[in-house]
Coordinates of C-alpha atoms in Angstrom, one line a residue:
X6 CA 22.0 -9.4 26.6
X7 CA 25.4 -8.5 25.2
X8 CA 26.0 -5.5 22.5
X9 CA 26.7 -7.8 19.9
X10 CA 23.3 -9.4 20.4
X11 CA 21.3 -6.5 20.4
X12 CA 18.5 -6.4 18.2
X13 CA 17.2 -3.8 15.4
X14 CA 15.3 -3.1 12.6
X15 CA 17.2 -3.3 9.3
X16 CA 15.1 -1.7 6.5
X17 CA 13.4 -4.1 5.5
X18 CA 11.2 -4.5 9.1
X19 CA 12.8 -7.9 10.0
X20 CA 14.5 -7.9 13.3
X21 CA 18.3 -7.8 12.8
X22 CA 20.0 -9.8 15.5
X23 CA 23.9 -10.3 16.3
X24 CA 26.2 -12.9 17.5
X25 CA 24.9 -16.4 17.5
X26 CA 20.9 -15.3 17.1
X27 CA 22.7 -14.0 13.4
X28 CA 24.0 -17.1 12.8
X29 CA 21.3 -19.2 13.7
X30 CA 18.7 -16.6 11.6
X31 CA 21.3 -16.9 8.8
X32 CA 21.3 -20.4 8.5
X33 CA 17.8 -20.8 8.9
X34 CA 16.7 -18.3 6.1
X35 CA 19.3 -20.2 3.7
X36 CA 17.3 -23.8 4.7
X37 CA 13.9 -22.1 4.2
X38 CA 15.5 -20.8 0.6
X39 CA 16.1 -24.1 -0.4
X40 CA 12.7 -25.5 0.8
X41 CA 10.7 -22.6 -1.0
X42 CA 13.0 -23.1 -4.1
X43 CA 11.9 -26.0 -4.7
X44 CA 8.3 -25.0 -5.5
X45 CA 9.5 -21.9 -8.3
X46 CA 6.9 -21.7 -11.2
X47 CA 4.6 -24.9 -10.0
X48 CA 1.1 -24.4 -10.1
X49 CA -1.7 -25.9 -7.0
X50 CA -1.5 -29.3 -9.3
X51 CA 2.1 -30.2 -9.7
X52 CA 2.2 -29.2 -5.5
X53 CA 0.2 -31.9 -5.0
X54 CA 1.8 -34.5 -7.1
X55 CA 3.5 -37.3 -5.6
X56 CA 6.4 -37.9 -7.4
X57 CA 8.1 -40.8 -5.3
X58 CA 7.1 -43.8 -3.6
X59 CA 6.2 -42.1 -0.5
X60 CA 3.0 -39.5 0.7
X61 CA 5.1 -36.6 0.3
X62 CA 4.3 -33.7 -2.0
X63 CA 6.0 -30.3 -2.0
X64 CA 2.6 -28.4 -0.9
X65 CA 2.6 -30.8 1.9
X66 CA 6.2 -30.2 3.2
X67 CA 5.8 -26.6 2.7
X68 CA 2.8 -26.7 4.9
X69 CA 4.5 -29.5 7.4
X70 CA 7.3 -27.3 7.8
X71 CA 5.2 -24.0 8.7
X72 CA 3.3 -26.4 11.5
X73 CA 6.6 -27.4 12.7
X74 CA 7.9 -24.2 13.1
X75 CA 4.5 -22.6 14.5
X76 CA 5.3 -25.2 17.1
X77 CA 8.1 -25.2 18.1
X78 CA 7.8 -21.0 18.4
X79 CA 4.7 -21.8 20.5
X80 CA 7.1 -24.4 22.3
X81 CA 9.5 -20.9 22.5
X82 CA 6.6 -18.9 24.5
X83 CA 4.7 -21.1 26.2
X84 CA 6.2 -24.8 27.4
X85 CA 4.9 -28.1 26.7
X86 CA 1.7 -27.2 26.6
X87 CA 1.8 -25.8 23.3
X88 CA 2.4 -29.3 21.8
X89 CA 0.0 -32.0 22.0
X90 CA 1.0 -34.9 24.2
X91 CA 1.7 -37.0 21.2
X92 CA 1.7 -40.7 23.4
X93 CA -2.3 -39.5 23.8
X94 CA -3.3 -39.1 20.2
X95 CA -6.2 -41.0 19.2
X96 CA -6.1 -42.4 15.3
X97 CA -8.2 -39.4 14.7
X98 CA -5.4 -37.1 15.3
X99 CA -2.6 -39.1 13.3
X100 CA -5.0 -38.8 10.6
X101 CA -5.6 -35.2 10.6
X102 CA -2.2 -34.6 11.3
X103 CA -0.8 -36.8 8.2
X104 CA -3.3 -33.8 6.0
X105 CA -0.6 -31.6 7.2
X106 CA 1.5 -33.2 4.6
X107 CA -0.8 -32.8 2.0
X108 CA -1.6 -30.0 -0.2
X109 CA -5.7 -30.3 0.3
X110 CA -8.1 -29.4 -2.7
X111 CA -9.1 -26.5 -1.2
X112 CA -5.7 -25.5 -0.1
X113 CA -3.1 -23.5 -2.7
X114 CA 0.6 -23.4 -3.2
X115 CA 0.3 -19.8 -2.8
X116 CA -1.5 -19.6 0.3
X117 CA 0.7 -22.5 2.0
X118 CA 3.7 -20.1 0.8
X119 CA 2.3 -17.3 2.8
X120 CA 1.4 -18.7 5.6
X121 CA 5.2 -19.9 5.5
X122 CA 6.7 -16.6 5.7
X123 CA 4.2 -15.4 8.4
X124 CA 5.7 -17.6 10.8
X125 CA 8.7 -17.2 9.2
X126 CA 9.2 -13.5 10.6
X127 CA 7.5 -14.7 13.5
X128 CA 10.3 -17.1 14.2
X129 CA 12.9 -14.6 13.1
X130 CA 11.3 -11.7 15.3
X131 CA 11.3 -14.5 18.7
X132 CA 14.8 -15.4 17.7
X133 CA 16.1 -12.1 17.4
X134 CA 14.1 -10.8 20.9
X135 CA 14.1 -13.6 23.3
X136 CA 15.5 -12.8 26.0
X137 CA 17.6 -16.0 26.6
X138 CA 18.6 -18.3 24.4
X139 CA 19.6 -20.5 27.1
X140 CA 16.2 -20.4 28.5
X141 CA 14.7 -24.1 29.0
X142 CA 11.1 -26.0 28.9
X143 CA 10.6 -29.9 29.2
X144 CA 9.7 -31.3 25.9
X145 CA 6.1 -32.7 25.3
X146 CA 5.4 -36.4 26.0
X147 CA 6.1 -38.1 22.4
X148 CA 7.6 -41.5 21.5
X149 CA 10.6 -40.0 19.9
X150 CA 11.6 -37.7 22.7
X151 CA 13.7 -38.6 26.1
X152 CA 11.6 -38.7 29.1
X153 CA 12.2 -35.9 31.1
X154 CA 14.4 -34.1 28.6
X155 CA 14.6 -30.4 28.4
X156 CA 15.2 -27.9 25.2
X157 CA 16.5 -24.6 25.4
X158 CA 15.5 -22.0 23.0
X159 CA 18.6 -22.8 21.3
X160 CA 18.0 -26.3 20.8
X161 CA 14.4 -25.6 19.6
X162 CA 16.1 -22.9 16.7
X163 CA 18.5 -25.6 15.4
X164 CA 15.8 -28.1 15.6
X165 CA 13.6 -26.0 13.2
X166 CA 16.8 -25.5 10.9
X167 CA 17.4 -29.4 10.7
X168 CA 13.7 -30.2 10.0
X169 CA 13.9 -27.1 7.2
X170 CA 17.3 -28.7 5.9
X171 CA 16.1 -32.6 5.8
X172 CA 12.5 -31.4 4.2
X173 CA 14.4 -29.4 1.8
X174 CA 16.3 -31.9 0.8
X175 CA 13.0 -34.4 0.4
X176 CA 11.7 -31.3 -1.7
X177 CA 14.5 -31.4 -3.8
X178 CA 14.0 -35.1 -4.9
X179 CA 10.7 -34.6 -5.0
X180 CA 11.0 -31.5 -7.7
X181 CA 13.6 -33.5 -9.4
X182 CA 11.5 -36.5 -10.1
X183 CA 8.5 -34.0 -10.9
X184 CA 10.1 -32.0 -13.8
X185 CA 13.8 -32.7 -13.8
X186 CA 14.5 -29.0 -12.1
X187 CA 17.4 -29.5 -9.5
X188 CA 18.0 -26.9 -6.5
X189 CA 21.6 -26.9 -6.8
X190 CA 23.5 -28.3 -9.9

């Protein structure tokens, strides 16, 4: 690992990183603002609503986004076997894995908030301490993926800050349409 990508602790307990792992923390934490912006002042109820034609709620993407990127980091430590093989999933599966864009009744914008910023500095800590970013697994069976492709931890990072950046932008339409309340303008 080079100087500039040596890690500490800033102040504030999260992992400070240099180089690229700053850029790629940076611009992650400013998709994730976005995507939690969205949701200021709601209560569990307006989380839920569905404000466009489609499933989507801003609970749900909040808690979509948080599986993704618990994923992805599992992806990070432990291969393909952290991911289910997705060509194998019974309707079973799809179904419990479209409530993971839902804000259940039981479930609260709160607590899908939290559990967002756990892995959040979970993410951020195995960013700023992997030892390689150019360190490689082959991706899960899925219909979406090549066959026989591989991701680096690299690829993985800017593949949980496209998913945060295209579901904050879904939020944003989705708050819009809720209450009129924009993230930018």
């Amino acid at each position: 690992m080079s100087g500039d990508e040596s890690t500490t602790r800033e102040q504030s307990g999260r992992p400070a990183a240099g180089g690229e792992r700053a850029d790629l923390l940076e611009a992650l934490a400013k998709q994730r603002h976005f995507l939690r912006f969205t949701t200021r002042d709601l209560n569990d109820e307006q989380a839920r609503s569905r404000t466009t034609a489609g499933e989507l709620c801003l609970g749900g993407l909040i808690k979509h986004v948080t599986e993704v990127e618990r994923g992805w980091g599992d992806f990070v430590l432990d291969g393909p076997s952290a991911l289910p093989d997705f060509t194998q999933m019974t309707e079973d599966d799809w179904a419990r894995r479209e409530n993971g864009f839902r804000l259940l009744p039981e479930e609260t914008l709160a607590g899908v908030l939290a559990d967002y910023a756990d892995v959040a500095r979970r993410t951020d800590e195995l960013v700023a301490t992997v030892p390689d970013l150019d360190a490689s697994w082959p991706l899960p069976k899925a219909p979406w993926f090549e066959a026989d492709a591989r991701w680096s931890v690299r690829r993985v990072v800017l593949h949980i800050v496209a998913e945060t950046a295209q579901h904050a932008g879904h939020a944003d339409i989705i708050r819009e349409s809720l209450d009129g309340a924009k993230s930018m303008g």
